Amino acid sequence: SVPYAGELTLREAVRRALRFSPALEAAAIEVDAKRAETAQAGLRPNPVLGGDVQNVGQNVQESTLELSQVILLGGKRLKRIRAAEFDVGVAGWDYEAARLRVASSTAEAFVDVLASQRRIDILGELLDVARQLSKAVSERVDAGSVSPVELKRTEIEAIRAQAQLNQEKALLSVLKRRLANNWGARSADFGYVQGDLATSNHLPSPDQLSVLLSSNPDVARWTTEMMRREAMLNLAKANRVPDLTIGAGVRNLKDADETGAVVGLSVPLPFFDRNQGNIAAAQTRVFKARRESMAARIDVNSQLLEAYGDLVVASRQLEALEKQVLPTAREVYADTNKGYLDGKFDLLSVLDAQRTLFSTRLEIVNARAEFHKAKVIIEALIGRGLYEF
């Protein structure tokens, strides 16, 4: 694959996945195959050239050369073409569904990488703060104003912060490879991703979103699939009409040295096989398609409701964390940190306030990531942006 420069945007990641995804390429190939089958469905039966020699080695030897042609009756050819054309339509919808799945999967993986990068930034800040606090406590220990035990506690916090940072960096490496895997790269061919995890409190109602599900490929395909199965039923009914075979040729009598014309006509008699089994099967599949269409709609709607629930939960969580918890955590940390230096608070209070502040910031990043991943799923289901109304 062609390596990227350092930065990768969501648009570029999705574009590359759509271009190089094997699953999407396979779906496109299937559309081409269905088009080829449509062309084949429109071909008429080949004429048949036949001949025979009778009474070989005798004086009265007859030889016949005949050309015959099957004449399709009951409109079979046109009905076969019609069914094949609907096959192309269904394959086209399956391609669109695969396209959305590839784009959605890539976008979700992109959000995971973006969130991990943001967590690394926060954990890097935490490590710096832990080291600064450890340095300040070390100076106070040297001055004899605090116990060496407090220094050990700050050193433990710094070690813990370093371990968290290392763990997140390892996770980021995995997430980057997973993102690159969407376009078939064996390793991450980019340095970092560029994006925004900003969210909005304004959410459309689930009823507004449900109305848009009719354009989802997994739902829309069933309109075409129903017509395809109706066409297959019509073809099955047409196949109960016997085809006519006509032929013409010449016959030569060797002994008399005479040549005459031969005309043939044949048609099967539908005493037993009237294609009744295939007709019944086609009728059953038409009935089945109605149920499958309803099931597809229910399944897609269930996915929408689940993603919408995740979206609402993340939105409410962010509202509480950003507007209430984070400001208070910042204030408490600032006050306890200053109070510790003034001798008003002990070290444990500072460490507790520090953990609360940074864990809150990490929770906000995780909630934003969950919000955006739910948003990606919803947009894939409805086929448009969440706020494009």
Short mmCIF file of C-alpha atoms in Angstrom, two decimals:
data_model
loop_
_atom_site.label_atom_id
_atom_site.label_comp_id
_atom_site.label_asym_id
_atom_site.label_seq_id
_atom_site.Cartn_x
_atom_site.Cartn_y
_atom_site.Cartn_z
CA SER A 1 0.00 0.00 0.00
CA VAL A 2 1.03 3.61 -0.48
CA PRO A 3 2.30 5.09 2.80
CA TYR A 4 0.65 8.21 4.17
CA ALA A 5 2.33 11.29 5.44
CA GLY A 6 2.13 11.77 9.19
CA GLU A 7 -1.49 12.94 9.40
CA LEU A 8 -4.61 10.98 8.54
CA THR A 9 -8.13 12.44 8.48
CA LEU A 10 -11.40 10.54 8.76
CA ARG A 11 -12.31 11.40 5.18
CA GLU A 12 -9.02 10.01 3.88
CA ALA A 13 -9.29 6.86 6.01
CA VAL A 14 -12.79 6.09 4.71
CA ARG A 15 -11.78 6.89 1.13
CA ARG A 16 -8.85 4.49 1.29
CA ALA A 17 -10.95 1.74 2.90
CA LEU A 18 -13.61 2.06 0.20
CA ARG A 19 -10.94 1.90 -2.48
CA PHE A 20 -9.02 -1.11 -1.22
CA SER A 21 -11.53 -3.15 0.80
CA PRO A 22 -11.59 -6.78 -0.45
CA ALA A 23 -15.18 -7.21 0.77
CA LEU A 24 -16.35 -4.21 -1.23
CA GLU A 25 -14.41 -5.34 -4.29
CA ALA A 26 -16.04 -8.77 -4.02
CA ALA A 27 -19.50 -7.15 -3.88
CA ALA A 28 -18.68 -5.09 -6.99
CA ILE A 29 -17.51 -8.22 -8.82
CA GLU A 30 -20.79 -9.93 -7.95
CA VAL A 31 -22.69 -7.07 -9.61
CA ASP A 32 -20.61 -7.61 -12.77
CA ALA A 33 -21.32 -11.34 -12.61
CA LYS A 34 -25.07 -10.68 -12.37
CA ARG A 35 -24.87 -8.38 -15.39
CA ALA A 36 -23.16 -11.16 -17.32
CA GLU A 37 -25.94 -13.56 -16.29
CA THR A 38 -28.49 -11.04 -17.56
CA ALA A 39 -26.76 -11.04 -20.93
CA GLN A 40 -26.80 -14.84 -20.91
CA ALA A 41 -30.49 -14.89 -20.01
CA GLY A 42 -31.30 -12.94 -23.18
CA LEU A 43 -29.70 -15.46 -25.54
CA ARG A 44 -31.92 -17.72 -27.63
CA PRO A 45 -31.36 -21.51 -27.79
CA ASN A 46 -28.77 -22.66 -30.30
CA PRO A 47 -29.96 -24.50 -33.43
CA VAL A 48 -29.07 -28.19 -33.52
CA LEU A 49 -27.54 -29.89 -36.54
CA GLY A 50 -28.13 -33.61 -36.61
CA GLY A 51 -27.87 -36.50 -39.01
CA ASP A 52 -28.14 -40.25 -39.19
CA VAL A 53 -27.43 -43.10 -41.61
CA GLN A 54 -29.71 -46.15 -41.72
CA ASN A 55 -29.15 -49.59 -43.27
CA VAL A 56 -25.37 -49.13 -43.31
CA GLY A 57 -23.69 -51.60 -45.71
CA GLN A 58 -26.93 -52.54 -47.44
CA ASN A 59 -28.18 -51.58 -50.84
CA VAL A 60 -31.08 -49.54 -49.47
CA GLN A 61 -29.09 -47.08 -47.40
CA GLU A 62 -30.70 -43.89 -46.13
CA SER A 63 -28.87 -40.81 -44.82
CA THR A 64 -30.52 -37.79 -43.28
CA LEU A 65 -29.17 -34.35 -42.42
CA GLU A 66 -31.47 -32.12 -40.35
CA LEU A 67 -31.33 -28.67 -38.74
CA SER A 68 -33.69 -28.11 -35.79
CA GLN A 69 -34.51 -25.14 -33.60
CA VAL A 70 -36.28 -24.87 -30.22
CA ILE A 71 -38.95 -22.16 -30.17
CA LEU A 72 -39.51 -20.85 -26.64
CA LEU A 73 -43.17 -20.39 -25.89
CA GLY A 74 -44.93 -18.64 -22.98
CA GLY A 75 -42.63 -15.59 -23.02
CA LYS A 76 -39.86 -17.51 -21.25
CA ARG A 77 -37.00 -15.46 -22.66
CA LEU A 78 -38.41 -12.08 -21.65
CA LYS A 79 -39.37 -13.36 -18.20
CA ARG A 80 -35.90 -14.82 -17.78
CA ILE A 81 -34.33 -11.46 -18.70
CA ARG A 82 -36.64 -9.67 -16.28
CA ALA A 83 -35.68 -11.95 -13.39
CA ALA A 84 -31.97 -11.56 -14.19
CA GLU A 85 -32.30 -7.77 -14.22
CA PHE A 86 -33.75 -7.85 -10.72
CA ASP A 87 -30.81 -10.05 -9.72
CA VAL A 88 -28.54 -7.18 -10.76
CA GLY A 89 -30.64 -4.78 -8.69
CA VAL A 90 -30.41 -6.94 -5.58
CA ALA A 91 -26.65 -7.31 -6.02
CA GLY A 92 -26.44 -3.53 -6.33
CA TRP A 93 -28.18 -3.08 -2.98
CA ASP A 94 -25.86 -5.67 -1.43
CA TYR A 95 -22.93 -3.64 -2.75
CA GLU A 96 -24.33 -0.49 -1.12
CA ALA A 97 -24.79 -2.37 2.16
CA ALA A 98 -21.18 -3.60 2.02
CA ARG A 99 -20.03 -0.07 1.26
CA LEU A 100 -21.79 1.31 4.33
CA ARG A 101 -20.39 -1.46 6.53
CA VAL A 102 -16.84 -0.75 5.37
CA ALA A 103 -17.23 3.01 5.89
CA SER A 104 -18.86 2.53 9.31
CA SER A 105 -16.25 0.03 10.50
CA THR A 106 -13.45 2.34 9.39
CA ALA A 107 -15.01 5.37 11.08
CA GLU A 108 -15.45 3.48 14.36
CA ALA A 109 -11.82 2.34 14.27
CA PHE A 110 -10.77 5.94 13.51
CA VAL A 111 -12.65 7.20 16.58
CA ASP A 112 -10.92 4.58 18.74
CA VAL A 113 -7.50 5.78 17.56
CA LEU A 114 -8.44 9.43 18.04
CA ALA A 115 -9.67 8.77 21.59
CA SER A 116 -6.53 6.80 22.43
CA GLN A 117 -4.36 9.68 21.23
CA ARG A 118 -6.31 12.05 23.45
CA ARG A 119 -5.96 9.72 26.44
CA ILE A 120 -2.20 9.62 25.86
CA ASP A 121 -2.10 13.42 25.99
CA ILE A 122 -3.98 13.42 29.30
CA LEU A 123 -1.88 10.62 30.78
CA GLY A 124 1.24 12.50 29.70
CA GLU A 125 -0.01 15.53 31.64
CA LEU A 126 -0.74 13.28 34.61
CA LEU A 127 2.81 11.93 34.53
CA ASP A 128 4.24 15.46 34.45
CA VAL A 129 2.05 16.52 37.38
CA ALA A 130 3.00 13.39 39.35
CA ARG A 131 6.70 14.04 38.76
CA GLN A 132 6.39 17.68 39.70
CA LEU A 133 4.59 16.75 42.92
CA SER A 134 7.22 14.12 43.68
CA LYS A 135 9.94 16.72 43.14
CA ALA A 136 8.20 19.19 45.44
CA VAL A 137 7.76 16.56 48.14
CA SER A 138 11.40 15.52 47.77
CA GLU A 139 12.47 19.08 48.51
CA ARG A 140 10.27 19.15 51.59
CA VAL A 141 11.71 15.81 52.75
CA ASP A 142 15.23 17.22 52.33
CA ALA A 143 14.11 20.19 54.38
CA GLY A 144 12.79 17.83 57.05
CA SER A 145 9.25 19.21 56.95
CA VAL A 146 7.56 15.96 55.82
CA SER A 147 8.14 12.25 56.25
CA PRO A 148 10.01 10.24 53.58
CA VAL A 149 6.90 8.05 53.39
CA GLU A 150 5.14 10.84 51.53
CA LEU A 151 7.91 10.84 48.95
CA LYS A 152 7.38 7.13 48.44
CA ARG A 153 3.70 7.76 47.89
CA THR A 154 4.37 10.36 45.20
CA GLU A 155 6.91 8.08 43.55
CA ILE A 156 4.30 5.32 43.42
CA GLU A 157 1.86 7.71 41.75
CA ALA A 158 4.49 8.65 39.17
CA ILE A 159 5.24 4.99 38.47
CA ARG A 160 1.53 4.26 38.15
CA ALA A 161 1.09 7.19 35.76
CA GLN A 162 4.03 5.95 33.66
CA ALA A 163 2.54 2.45 33.54
CA GLN A 164 -0.84 3.81 32.44
CA LEU A 165 0.84 5.85 29.74
CA ASN A 166 2.84 2.87 28.49
CA GLN A 167 -0.28 0.71 28.46
CA GLU A 168 -2.22 3.29 26.45
CA LYS A 169 0.64 3.65 23.97
CA ALA A 170 0.62 -0.12 23.44
CA LEU A 171 -3.14 0.00 22.93
CA LEU A 172 -2.78 2.84 20.43
CA SER A 173 -0.37 0.75 18.38
CA VAL A 174 -2.95 -2.05 18.20
CA LEU A 175 -5.78 0.35 17.35
CA LYS A 176 -3.75 1.96 14.56
CA ARG A 177 -3.04 -1.43 13.01
CA ARG A 178 -6.72 -2.30 13.27
CA LEU A 179 -7.63 0.92 11.48
CA ALA A 180 -5.08 0.32 8.73
CA ASN A 181 -6.37 -3.22 8.34
CA ASN A 182 -9.58 -1.75 6.91
CA TRP A 183 -7.72 -0.99 3.70
CA GLY A 184 -5.54 -4.09 3.78
CA ALA A 185 -2.36 -2.59 5.24
CA ARG A 186 -0.37 -4.95 7.42
CA SER A 187 0.84 -2.16 9.67
CA ALA A 188 -0.13 1.42 10.43
CA ASP A 189 0.94 3.50 7.42
CA PHE A 190 0.27 6.84 9.13
CA GLY A 191 1.69 8.68 12.10
CA TYR A 192 -1.41 9.98 13.83
CA VAL A 193 -5.03 10.79 13.09
CA GLN A 194 -6.46 14.28 12.99
CA GLY A 195 -10.02 14.86 14.15
CA ASP A 196 -12.39 16.34 16.67
CA LEU A 197 -14.33 14.57 19.41
CA ALA A 198 -16.66 17.51 20.04
CA THR A 199 -20.29 16.59 20.73
CA SER A 200 -23.68 18.26 20.71
CA ASN A 201 -26.52 18.09 23.21
CA HIS A 202 -29.09 18.49 20.45
CA LEU A 203 -30.28 15.05 19.41
CA PRO A 204 -33.04 14.24 16.88
CA SER A 205 -35.80 12.00 18.17
CA PRO A 206 -35.73 8.26 17.40
CA ASP A 207 -38.98 8.69 15.45
CA GLN A 208 -37.30 11.21 13.15
CA LEU A 209 -34.49 8.74 12.54
CA SER A 210 -36.74 5.69 12.06
CA VAL A 211 -38.48 7.38 9.14
CA LEU A 212 -35.16 7.45 7.28
CA LEU A 213 -34.54 3.70 7.57
CA SER A 214 -36.38 3.02 4.32
CA SER A 215 -33.27 4.22 2.47
CA ASN A 216 -31.03 1.75 4.31
CA PRO A 217 -29.73 -0.83 1.79
CA ASP A 218 -30.58 -3.77 4.05
CA VAL A 219 -34.20 -2.55 4.04
CA ALA A 220 -34.46 -1.07 0.54
CA ARG A 221 -33.10 -4.21 -1.10
CA TRP A 222 -36.27 -6.09 -0.20
CA THR A 223 -38.39 -3.99 -2.54
CA THR A 224 -36.20 -5.18 -5.40
CA GLU A 225 -35.99 -8.69 -3.94
CA MET A 226 -39.79 -8.92 -3.85
CA MET A 227 -39.97 -7.98 -7.53
CA ARG A 228 -37.23 -10.50 -8.30
CA ARG A 229 -39.14 -13.30 -6.63
CA GLU A 230 -42.35 -12.29 -8.40
CA ALA A 231 -40.38 -12.44 -11.64
CA MET A 232 -39.08 -15.90 -10.70
CA LEU A 233 -42.66 -17.01 -10.06
CA ASN A 234 -43.74 -15.71 -13.48
CA LEU A 235 -40.82 -17.55 -15.07
CA ALA A 236 -41.77 -20.77 -13.28
CA LYS A 237 -45.33 -20.41 -14.59
CA ALA A 238 -44.03 -19.79 -18.10
CA ASN A 239 -41.86 -22.92 -17.90
CA ARG A 240 -44.96 -25.09 -17.62
CA VAL A 241 -45.71 -24.23 -21.25
CA PRO A 242 -43.93 -26.82 -23.48
CA ASP A 243 -41.43 -25.52 -26.03
CA LEU A 244 -41.80 -26.27 -29.72
CA THR A 245 -39.01 -27.87 -31.71
CA ILE A 246 -39.09 -27.56 -35.50
CA GLY A 247 -36.64 -29.02 -37.95
CA ALA A 248 -35.95 -29.32 -41.65
CA GLY A 249 -33.43 -31.25 -43.68
CA VAL A 250 -32.72 -33.61 -46.55
CA ARG A 251 -32.82 -37.42 -46.87
CA ASN A 252 -30.89 -39.36 -49.48
CA LEU A 253 -31.72 -42.91 -50.70
CA LYS A 254 -28.46 -44.41 -51.92
CA ASP A 255 -29.96 -47.27 -53.96
CA ALA A 256 -32.48 -45.10 -55.79
CA ASP A 257 -30.15 -42.12 -55.84
CA GLU A 258 -33.01 -39.91 -54.72
CA THR A 259 -33.02 -36.96 -52.37
CA GLY A 260 -36.06 -35.59 -50.57
CA ALA A 261 -36.93 -32.93 -48.04
CA VAL A 262 -37.63 -33.75 -44.38
CA VAL A 263 -39.69 -31.58 -42.03
CA GLY A 264 -39.99 -32.30 -38.32
CA LEU A 265 -42.12 -30.94 -35.50
CA SER A 266 -42.09 -32.03 -31.84
CA VAL A 267 -43.58 -30.79 -28.60
CA PRO A 268 -43.52 -32.44 -25.15
CA LEU A 269 -46.88 -33.53 -23.75
CA PRO A 270 -47.27 -32.13 -20.22
CA PHE A 271 -49.06 -35.11 -18.76
CA PHE A 272 -46.93 -35.45 -15.62
CA ASP A 273 -44.43 -32.60 -15.34
CA ARG A 274 -46.16 -29.23 -15.51
CA ASN A 275 -43.48 -27.56 -13.41
CA GLN A 276 -45.91 -27.55 -10.52
CA GLY A 277 -43.21 -28.13 -7.90
CA ASN A 278 -41.11 -25.17 -9.02
CA ILE A 279 -44.19 -22.96 -9.18
CA ALA A 280 -45.17 -23.89 -5.63
CA ALA A 281 -41.60 -23.25 -4.44
CA ALA A 282 -41.55 -19.83 -6.16
CA GLN A 283 -44.89 -18.91 -4.59
CA THR A 284 -43.59 -19.92 -1.17
CA ARG A 285 -40.47 -17.80 -1.62
CA VAL A 286 -42.61 -14.78 -2.52
CA PHE A 287 -44.49 -15.26 0.74
CA LYS A 288 -41.19 -15.78 2.57
CA ALA A 289 -39.78 -12.54 1.14
CA ARG A 290 -42.58 -10.55 2.78
CA ARG A 291 -41.61 -11.97 6.16
CA GLU A 292 -37.89 -11.46 5.50
CA SER A 293 -38.57 -7.85 4.56
CA MET A 294 -40.39 -7.28 7.84
CA ALA A 295 -37.59 -9.04 9.74
CA ALA A 296 -34.95 -6.86 8.04
CA ARG A 297 -36.84 -3.72 8.98
CA ILE A 298 -37.15 -4.86 12.60
CA ASP A 299 -33.46 -5.81 12.75
CA VAL A 300 -32.28 -2.46 11.36
CA ASN A 301 -34.65 -0.59 13.67
CA SER A 302 -33.28 -2.58 16.63
CA GLN A 303 -29.75 -1.56 15.64
CA LEU A 304 -30.90 2.05 15.43
CA LEU A 305 -32.57 1.98 18.86
CA GLU A 306 -29.51 0.35 20.44
CA ALA A 307 -27.14 2.91 18.91
CA TYR A 308 -29.52 5.73 19.84
CA GLY A 309 -29.58 4.47 23.42
CA ASP A 310 -25.77 4.53 23.51
CA LEU A 311 -25.86 8.04 22.05
CA VAL A 312 -28.26 9.32 24.71
CA VAL A 313 -26.35 7.65 27.55
CA ALA A 314 -23.05 9.16 26.35
CA SER A 315 -24.68 12.57 25.90
CA ARG A 316 -26.16 12.57 29.40
CA GLN A 317 -22.88 11.34 30.87
CA LEU A 318 -20.96 14.09 29.10
CA GLU A 319 -23.41 16.71 30.26
CA ALA A 320 -22.88 15.69 33.90
CA LEU A 321 -19.10 15.26 33.61
CA GLU A 322 -18.36 18.44 31.67
CA LYS A 323 -20.79 20.82 33.36
CA GLN A 324 -20.73 19.57 36.94
CA VAL A 325 -18.01 17.08 37.80
CA LEU A 326 -15.04 18.50 35.86
CA PRO A 327 -15.33 22.14 37.05
CA THR A 328 -15.65 20.96 40.66
CA ALA A 329 -12.75 18.52 40.27
CA ARG A 330 -10.54 21.30 38.87
CA GLU A 331 -11.45 23.59 41.74
CA VAL A 332 -10.89 20.93 44.41
CA TYR A 333 -7.53 19.98 42.90
CA ALA A 334 -6.36 23.58 42.72
CA ASP A 335 -7.45 24.26 46.30
CA THR A 336 -5.95 21.10 47.79
CA ASN A 337 -2.70 21.51 45.87
CA LYS A 338 -2.34 25.08 47.10
CA GLY A 339 -3.50 24.08 50.57
CA TYR A 340 -0.92 21.31 50.73
CA LEU A 341 1.86 23.76 50.00
CA ASP A 342 0.45 26.01 52.74
CA GLY A 343 0.21 23.09 55.14
CA LYS A 344 -3.62 23.02 55.24
CA PHE A 345 -4.07 19.60 53.58
CA ASP A 346 -2.18 16.35 53.75
CA LEU A 347 -0.67 14.58 50.76
CA LEU A 348 -3.42 11.99 50.51
CA SER A 349 -5.95 14.76 49.87
CA VAL A 350 -3.81 16.09 47.04
CA LEU A 351 -3.36 12.66 45.48
CA ASP A 352 -7.08 11.92 45.76
CA ALA A 353 -7.98 15.24 44.10
CA GLN A 354 -5.39 14.58 41.41
CA ARG A 355 -6.80 11.13 40.62
CA THR A 356 -10.35 12.48 40.56
CA LEU A 357 -9.47 15.27 38.13
CA PHE A 358 -7.56 13.13 35.66
CA SER A 359 -9.92 10.16 35.84
CA THR A 360 -12.77 12.58 35.08
CA ARG A 361 -10.93 13.90 32.04
CA LEU A 362 -10.34 10.33 30.84
CA GLU A 363 -14.02 9.49 31.38
CA ILE A 364 -14.97 12.48 29.24
CA VAL A 365 -12.74 11.26 26.41
CA ASN A 366 -14.25 7.77 26.63
CA ALA A 367 -17.79 9.15 26.68
CA ARG A 368 -17.07 11.33 23.66
CA ALA A 369 -15.68 8.33 21.83
CA GLU A 370 -18.81 6.30 22.64
CA PHE A 371 -20.96 9.22 21.46
CA HIS A 372 -19.15 9.41 18.12
CA LYS A 373 -19.16 5.65 17.58
CA ALA A 374 -22.92 5.55 18.18
CA LYS A 375 -23.28 8.52 15.84
CA VAL A 376 -21.32 6.66 13.15
CA ILE A 377 -23.60 3.62 13.44
CA ILE A 378 -26.75 5.76 13.24
CA GLU A 379 -25.49 7.69 10.22
CA ALA A 380 -24.68 4.43 8.46
CA LEU A 381 -28.18 3.13 9.18
CA ILE A 382 -30.04 6.24 7.98
CA GLY A 383 -27.68 7.06 5.12
CA ARG A 384 -27.06 10.69 6.09
CA GLY A 385 -25.54 12.89 8.77
CA LEU A 386 -27.16 12.89 12.20
CA TYR A 387 -28.01 16.58 11.99
CA GLU A 388 -28.91 16.78 8.27
CA PHE A 389 -32.63 17.41 8.59
#
